[in-house]
Short mmCIF file of C-alpha atoms and ligand atoms in Angstrom, two decimals:
data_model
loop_
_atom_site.label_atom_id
_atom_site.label_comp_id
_atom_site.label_asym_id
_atom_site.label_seq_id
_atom_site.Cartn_x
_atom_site.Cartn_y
_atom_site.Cartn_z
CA UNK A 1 0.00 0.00 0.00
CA UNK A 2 1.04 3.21 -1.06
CA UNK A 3 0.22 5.95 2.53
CA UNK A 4 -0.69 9.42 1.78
CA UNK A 5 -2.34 12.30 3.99
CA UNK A 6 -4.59 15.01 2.79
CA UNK A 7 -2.74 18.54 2.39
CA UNK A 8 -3.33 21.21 4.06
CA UNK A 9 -6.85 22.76 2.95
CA UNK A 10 -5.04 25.89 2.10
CA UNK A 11 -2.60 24.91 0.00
CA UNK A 12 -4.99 23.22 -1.98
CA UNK A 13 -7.20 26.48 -2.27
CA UNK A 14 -3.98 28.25 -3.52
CA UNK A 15 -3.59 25.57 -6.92
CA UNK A 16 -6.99 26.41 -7.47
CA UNK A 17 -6.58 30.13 -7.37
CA UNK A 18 -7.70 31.74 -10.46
CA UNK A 19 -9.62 28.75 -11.54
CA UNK A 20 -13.84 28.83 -10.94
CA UNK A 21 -14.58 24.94 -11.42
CA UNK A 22 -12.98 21.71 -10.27
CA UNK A 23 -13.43 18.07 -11.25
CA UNK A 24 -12.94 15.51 -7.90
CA UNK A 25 -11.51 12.38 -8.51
CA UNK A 26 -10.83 9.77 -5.30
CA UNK A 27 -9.30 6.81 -5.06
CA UNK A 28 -10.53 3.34 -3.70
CA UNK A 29 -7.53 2.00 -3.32
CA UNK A 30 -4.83 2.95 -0.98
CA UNK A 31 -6.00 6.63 -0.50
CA UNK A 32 -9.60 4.92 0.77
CA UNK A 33 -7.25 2.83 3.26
CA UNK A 34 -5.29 6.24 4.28
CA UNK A 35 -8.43 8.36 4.99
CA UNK A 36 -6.47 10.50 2.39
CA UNK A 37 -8.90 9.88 -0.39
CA UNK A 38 -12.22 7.55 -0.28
CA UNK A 39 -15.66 8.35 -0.59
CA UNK A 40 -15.91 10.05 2.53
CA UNK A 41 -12.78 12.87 2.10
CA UNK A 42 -13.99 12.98 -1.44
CA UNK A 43 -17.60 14.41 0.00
CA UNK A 44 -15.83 16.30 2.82
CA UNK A 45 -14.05 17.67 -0.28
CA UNK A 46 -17.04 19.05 -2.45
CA UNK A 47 -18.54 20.59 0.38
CA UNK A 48 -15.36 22.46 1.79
CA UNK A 49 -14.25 23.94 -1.97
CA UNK A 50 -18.50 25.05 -2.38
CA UNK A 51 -18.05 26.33 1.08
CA UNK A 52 -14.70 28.41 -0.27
CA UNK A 53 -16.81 29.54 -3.85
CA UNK A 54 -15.56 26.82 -6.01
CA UNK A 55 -18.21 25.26 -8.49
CA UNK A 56 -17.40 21.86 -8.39
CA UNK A 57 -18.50 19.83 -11.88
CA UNK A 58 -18.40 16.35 -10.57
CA UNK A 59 -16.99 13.86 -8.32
CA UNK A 60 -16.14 10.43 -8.59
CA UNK A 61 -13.91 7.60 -6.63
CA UNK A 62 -12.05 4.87 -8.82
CA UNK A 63 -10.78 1.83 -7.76
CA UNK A 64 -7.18 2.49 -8.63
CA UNK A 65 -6.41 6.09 -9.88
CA UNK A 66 -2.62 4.57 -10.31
CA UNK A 67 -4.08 2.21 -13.04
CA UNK A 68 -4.22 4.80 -16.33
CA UNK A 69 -6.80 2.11 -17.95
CA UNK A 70 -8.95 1.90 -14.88
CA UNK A 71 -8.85 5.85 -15.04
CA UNK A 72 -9.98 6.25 -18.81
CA UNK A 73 -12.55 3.93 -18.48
CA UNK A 74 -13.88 4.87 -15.41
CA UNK A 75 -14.39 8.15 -16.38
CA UNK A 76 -16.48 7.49 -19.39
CA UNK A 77 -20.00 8.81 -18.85
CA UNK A 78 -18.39 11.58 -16.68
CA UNK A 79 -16.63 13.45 -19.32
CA UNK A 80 -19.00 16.40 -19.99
CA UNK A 81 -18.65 16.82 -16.00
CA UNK A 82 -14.87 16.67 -16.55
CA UNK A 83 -14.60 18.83 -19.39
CA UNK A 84 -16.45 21.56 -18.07
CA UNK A 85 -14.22 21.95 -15.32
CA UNK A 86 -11.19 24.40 -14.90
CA UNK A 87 -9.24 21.54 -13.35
CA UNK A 88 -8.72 17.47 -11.57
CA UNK A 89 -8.23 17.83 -8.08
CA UNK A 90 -6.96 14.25 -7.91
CA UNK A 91 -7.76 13.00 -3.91
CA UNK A 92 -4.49 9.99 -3.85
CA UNK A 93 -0.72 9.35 -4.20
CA UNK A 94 1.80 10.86 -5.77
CA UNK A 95 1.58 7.79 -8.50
CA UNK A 96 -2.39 7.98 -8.73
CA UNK A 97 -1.77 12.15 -9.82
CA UNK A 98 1.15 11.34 -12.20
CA UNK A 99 -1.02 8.44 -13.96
CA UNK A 100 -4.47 11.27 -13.80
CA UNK A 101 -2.23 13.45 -15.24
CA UNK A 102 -1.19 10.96 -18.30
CA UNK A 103 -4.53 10.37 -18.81
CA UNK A 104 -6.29 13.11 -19.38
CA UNK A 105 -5.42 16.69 -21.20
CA UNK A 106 -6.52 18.37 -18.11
CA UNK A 107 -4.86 20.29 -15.56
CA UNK A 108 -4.34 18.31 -12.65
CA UNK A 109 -3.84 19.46 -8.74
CA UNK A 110 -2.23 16.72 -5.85
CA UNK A 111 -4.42 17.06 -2.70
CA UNK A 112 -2.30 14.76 -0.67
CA UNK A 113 1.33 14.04 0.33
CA UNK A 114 2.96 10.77 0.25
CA UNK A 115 4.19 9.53 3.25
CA UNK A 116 7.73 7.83 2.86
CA UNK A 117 7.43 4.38 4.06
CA UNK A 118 11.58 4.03 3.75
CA UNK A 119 11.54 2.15 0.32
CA UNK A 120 9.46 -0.92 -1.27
CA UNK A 121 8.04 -3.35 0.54
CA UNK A 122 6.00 -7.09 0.30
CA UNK A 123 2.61 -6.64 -0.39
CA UNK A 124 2.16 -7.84 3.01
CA UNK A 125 2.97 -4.44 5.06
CA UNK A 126 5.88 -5.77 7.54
CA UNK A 127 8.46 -3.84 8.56
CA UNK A 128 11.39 -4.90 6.06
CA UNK A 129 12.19 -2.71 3.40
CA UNK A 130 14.02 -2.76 0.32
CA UNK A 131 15.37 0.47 -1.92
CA UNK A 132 16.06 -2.26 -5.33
CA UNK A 133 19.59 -1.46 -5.07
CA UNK A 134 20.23 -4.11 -7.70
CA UNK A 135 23.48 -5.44 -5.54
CA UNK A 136 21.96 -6.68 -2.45
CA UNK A 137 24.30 -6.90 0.19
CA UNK A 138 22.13 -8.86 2.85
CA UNK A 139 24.84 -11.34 2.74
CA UNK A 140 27.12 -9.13 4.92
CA UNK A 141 24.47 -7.54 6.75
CA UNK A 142 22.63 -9.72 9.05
CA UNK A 143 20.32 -9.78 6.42
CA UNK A 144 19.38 -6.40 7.86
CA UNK A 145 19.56 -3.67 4.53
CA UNK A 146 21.68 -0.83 5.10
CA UNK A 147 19.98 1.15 2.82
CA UNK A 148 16.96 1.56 4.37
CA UNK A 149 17.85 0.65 8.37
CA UNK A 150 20.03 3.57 8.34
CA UNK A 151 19.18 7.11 7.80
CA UNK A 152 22.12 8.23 5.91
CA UNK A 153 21.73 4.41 3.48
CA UNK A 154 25.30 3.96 4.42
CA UNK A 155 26.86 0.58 3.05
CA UNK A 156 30.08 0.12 4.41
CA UNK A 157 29.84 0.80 8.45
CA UNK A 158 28.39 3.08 10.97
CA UNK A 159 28.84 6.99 10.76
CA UNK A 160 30.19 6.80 14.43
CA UNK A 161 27.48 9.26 15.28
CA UNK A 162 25.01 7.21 17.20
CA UNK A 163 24.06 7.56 20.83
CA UNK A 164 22.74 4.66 23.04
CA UNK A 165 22.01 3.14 19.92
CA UNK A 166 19.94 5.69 18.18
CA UNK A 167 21.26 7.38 15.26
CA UNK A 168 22.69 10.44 15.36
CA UNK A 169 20.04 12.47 12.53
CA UNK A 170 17.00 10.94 14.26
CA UNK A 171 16.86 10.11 17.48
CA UNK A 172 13.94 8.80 17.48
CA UNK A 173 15.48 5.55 15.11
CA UNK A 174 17.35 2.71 15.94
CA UNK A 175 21.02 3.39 14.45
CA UNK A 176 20.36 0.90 11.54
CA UNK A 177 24.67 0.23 11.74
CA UNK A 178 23.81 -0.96 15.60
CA UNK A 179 20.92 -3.25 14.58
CA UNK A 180 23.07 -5.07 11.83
CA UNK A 181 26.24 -5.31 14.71
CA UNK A 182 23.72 -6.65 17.11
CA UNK A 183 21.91 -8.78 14.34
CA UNK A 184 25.46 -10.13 13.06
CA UNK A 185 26.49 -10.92 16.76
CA UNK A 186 23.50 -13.14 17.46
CA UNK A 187 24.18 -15.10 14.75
CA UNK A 188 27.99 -15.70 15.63
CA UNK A 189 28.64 -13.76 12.38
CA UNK A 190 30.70 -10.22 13.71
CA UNK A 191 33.31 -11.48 11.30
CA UNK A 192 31.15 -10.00 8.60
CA UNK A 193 31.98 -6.75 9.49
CA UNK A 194 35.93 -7.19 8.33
CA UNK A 195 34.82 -8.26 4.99
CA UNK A 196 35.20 -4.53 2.58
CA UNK A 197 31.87 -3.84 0.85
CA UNK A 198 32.51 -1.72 -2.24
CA UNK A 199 30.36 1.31 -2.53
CA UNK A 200 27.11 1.15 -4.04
CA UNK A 201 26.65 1.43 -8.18
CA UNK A 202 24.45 3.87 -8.32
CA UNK A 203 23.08 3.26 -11.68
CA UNK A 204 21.45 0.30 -10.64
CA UNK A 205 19.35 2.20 -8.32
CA UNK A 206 17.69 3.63 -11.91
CA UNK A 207 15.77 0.61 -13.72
CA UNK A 208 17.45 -0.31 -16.84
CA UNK A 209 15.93 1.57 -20.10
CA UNK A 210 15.87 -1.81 -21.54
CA UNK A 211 14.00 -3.45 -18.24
CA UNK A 212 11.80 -0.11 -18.91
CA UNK A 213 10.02 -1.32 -22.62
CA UNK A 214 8.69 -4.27 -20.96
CA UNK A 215 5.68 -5.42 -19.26
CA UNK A 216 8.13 -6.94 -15.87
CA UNK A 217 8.43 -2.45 -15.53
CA UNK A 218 5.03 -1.43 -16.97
CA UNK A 219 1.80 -3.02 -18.45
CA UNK A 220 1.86 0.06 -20.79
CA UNK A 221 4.39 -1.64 -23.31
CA UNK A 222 2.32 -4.85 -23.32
CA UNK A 223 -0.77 -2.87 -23.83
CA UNK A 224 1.01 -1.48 -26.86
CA UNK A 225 1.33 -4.32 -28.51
CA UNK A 226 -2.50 -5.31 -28.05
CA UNK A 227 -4.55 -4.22 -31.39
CA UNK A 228 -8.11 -3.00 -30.23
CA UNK A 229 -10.38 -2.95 -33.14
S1 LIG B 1 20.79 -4.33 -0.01
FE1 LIG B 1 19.75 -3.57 -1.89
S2 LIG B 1 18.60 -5.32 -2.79
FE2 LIG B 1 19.23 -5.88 -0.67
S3 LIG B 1 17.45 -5.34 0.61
FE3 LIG B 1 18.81 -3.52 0.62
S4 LIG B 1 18.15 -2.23 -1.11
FE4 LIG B 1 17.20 -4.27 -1.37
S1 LIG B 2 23.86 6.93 13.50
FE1 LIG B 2 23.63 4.86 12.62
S2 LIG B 2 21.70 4.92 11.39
FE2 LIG B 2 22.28 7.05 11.86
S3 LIG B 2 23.40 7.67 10.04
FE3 LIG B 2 24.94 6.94 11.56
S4 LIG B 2 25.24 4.74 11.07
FE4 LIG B 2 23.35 5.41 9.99
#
């Protein structure tokens, strides 16, 4: 699940400045689970931008808003409603507004922020997370990942900054260097530690154009290939 939180009201009043009409669109998905975006902040919504002088044309909550097909079609019957407004004010994630935005030639305003959850994660929502380095170094680590356990994704030690075994930048962490020496020590592995981990290719922390033009990084390019008579 993808976490986001509404924005403050105002903020959102300023994108609309200058415009008269607004289009709604929600999202059942993840923003429903967040209280960021379902049916219910959706209506909250409408009633606070009336309240403020804004016409608004239309609302509706899709199942996905990050699903560009699930966007286009659910919007069909609604387009008059869409068209006549000034602008989306898209009620979801920061993926949900980039694929509204893709999908339709209208100007489109974020309502919420997405919270960081510290890199990718299972689809069951544990505590492990993974930044796709492309080089995993788990091996050395306790099977703890460096990149996301510590705040400053250091690969090759603790900063030396820590203090009773919270990190230095936010105290209110575990120092992710102290969890892997603790984790390593458990295991009768603190030899670990000696071996030198070479620093991190940062290129493979950008997908590979090649891994881009296929359906294992996007349904788009299989949907490409699919002729719709
Ligand atoms: S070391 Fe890299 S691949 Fe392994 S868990 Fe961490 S980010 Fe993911
Ligand atoms: S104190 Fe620990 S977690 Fe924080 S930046 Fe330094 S090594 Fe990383």
């Amino acid at each position: 699940m993808i976490f986001s939180e509404p924005k403050p009201f105002e903020e959102i009043l300023g994108y609309l400045e200058g415009e008269k009409s607004v289009f709604i669109l929600g999202c059942d998905g993840c923003a429903q689970s967040s209280g960021s975006g379902g049916p219910v902040q959706v209506e909250e919504m409408k009633k606070k931008l009336v309240e403020a002088g804004k016409k608004v044309t239309g609302a509706k909550v899709l199942p996905f808003l990050c699903e560009k097909a699930l966007v286009k079609s659910g919007l069909r019957g609604r387009v008059a409603e869409v068209v006549a407004a000034d602008s989306i004010l898209v009620m979801t994630c920061g993926l949900g507004v980039q694929a509204v935005a893709a999908s339709l030639n209208k100007v489109c305003h974020p309502a919420c922020n997405t919270v960081n959850l510290g890199g990718s994660r299972g689809e069951w929502p544990g505590s492990e997370r993974c930044k796709e380095c492309g080089q995993c170094l788990l091996d050395s680590t306790g099977g703890i990942c460096p990149l996301t356990a510590c705040t400053k994704s250091l690969v090759s030690g603790a900063c030396g900054g820590a203090n009773n075994g919270k990190c230095e930048l936010s105290p209110d962490r575990d120092c992710g260097w102290e969890l892997i020496y603790n984790r390593l020590k458990a295991k009768g592995q603190l030899e670990k530690l000696k071996k030198f981990i070479s620093p991190l290719d940062h290129s493979k922390l950008m997908p590979d154009p090649k891994l881009m033009s296929t359906p294992r990084y996007a349904l788009e390019s299989l949907a490409q290939e699919v002729k719709v008579k």
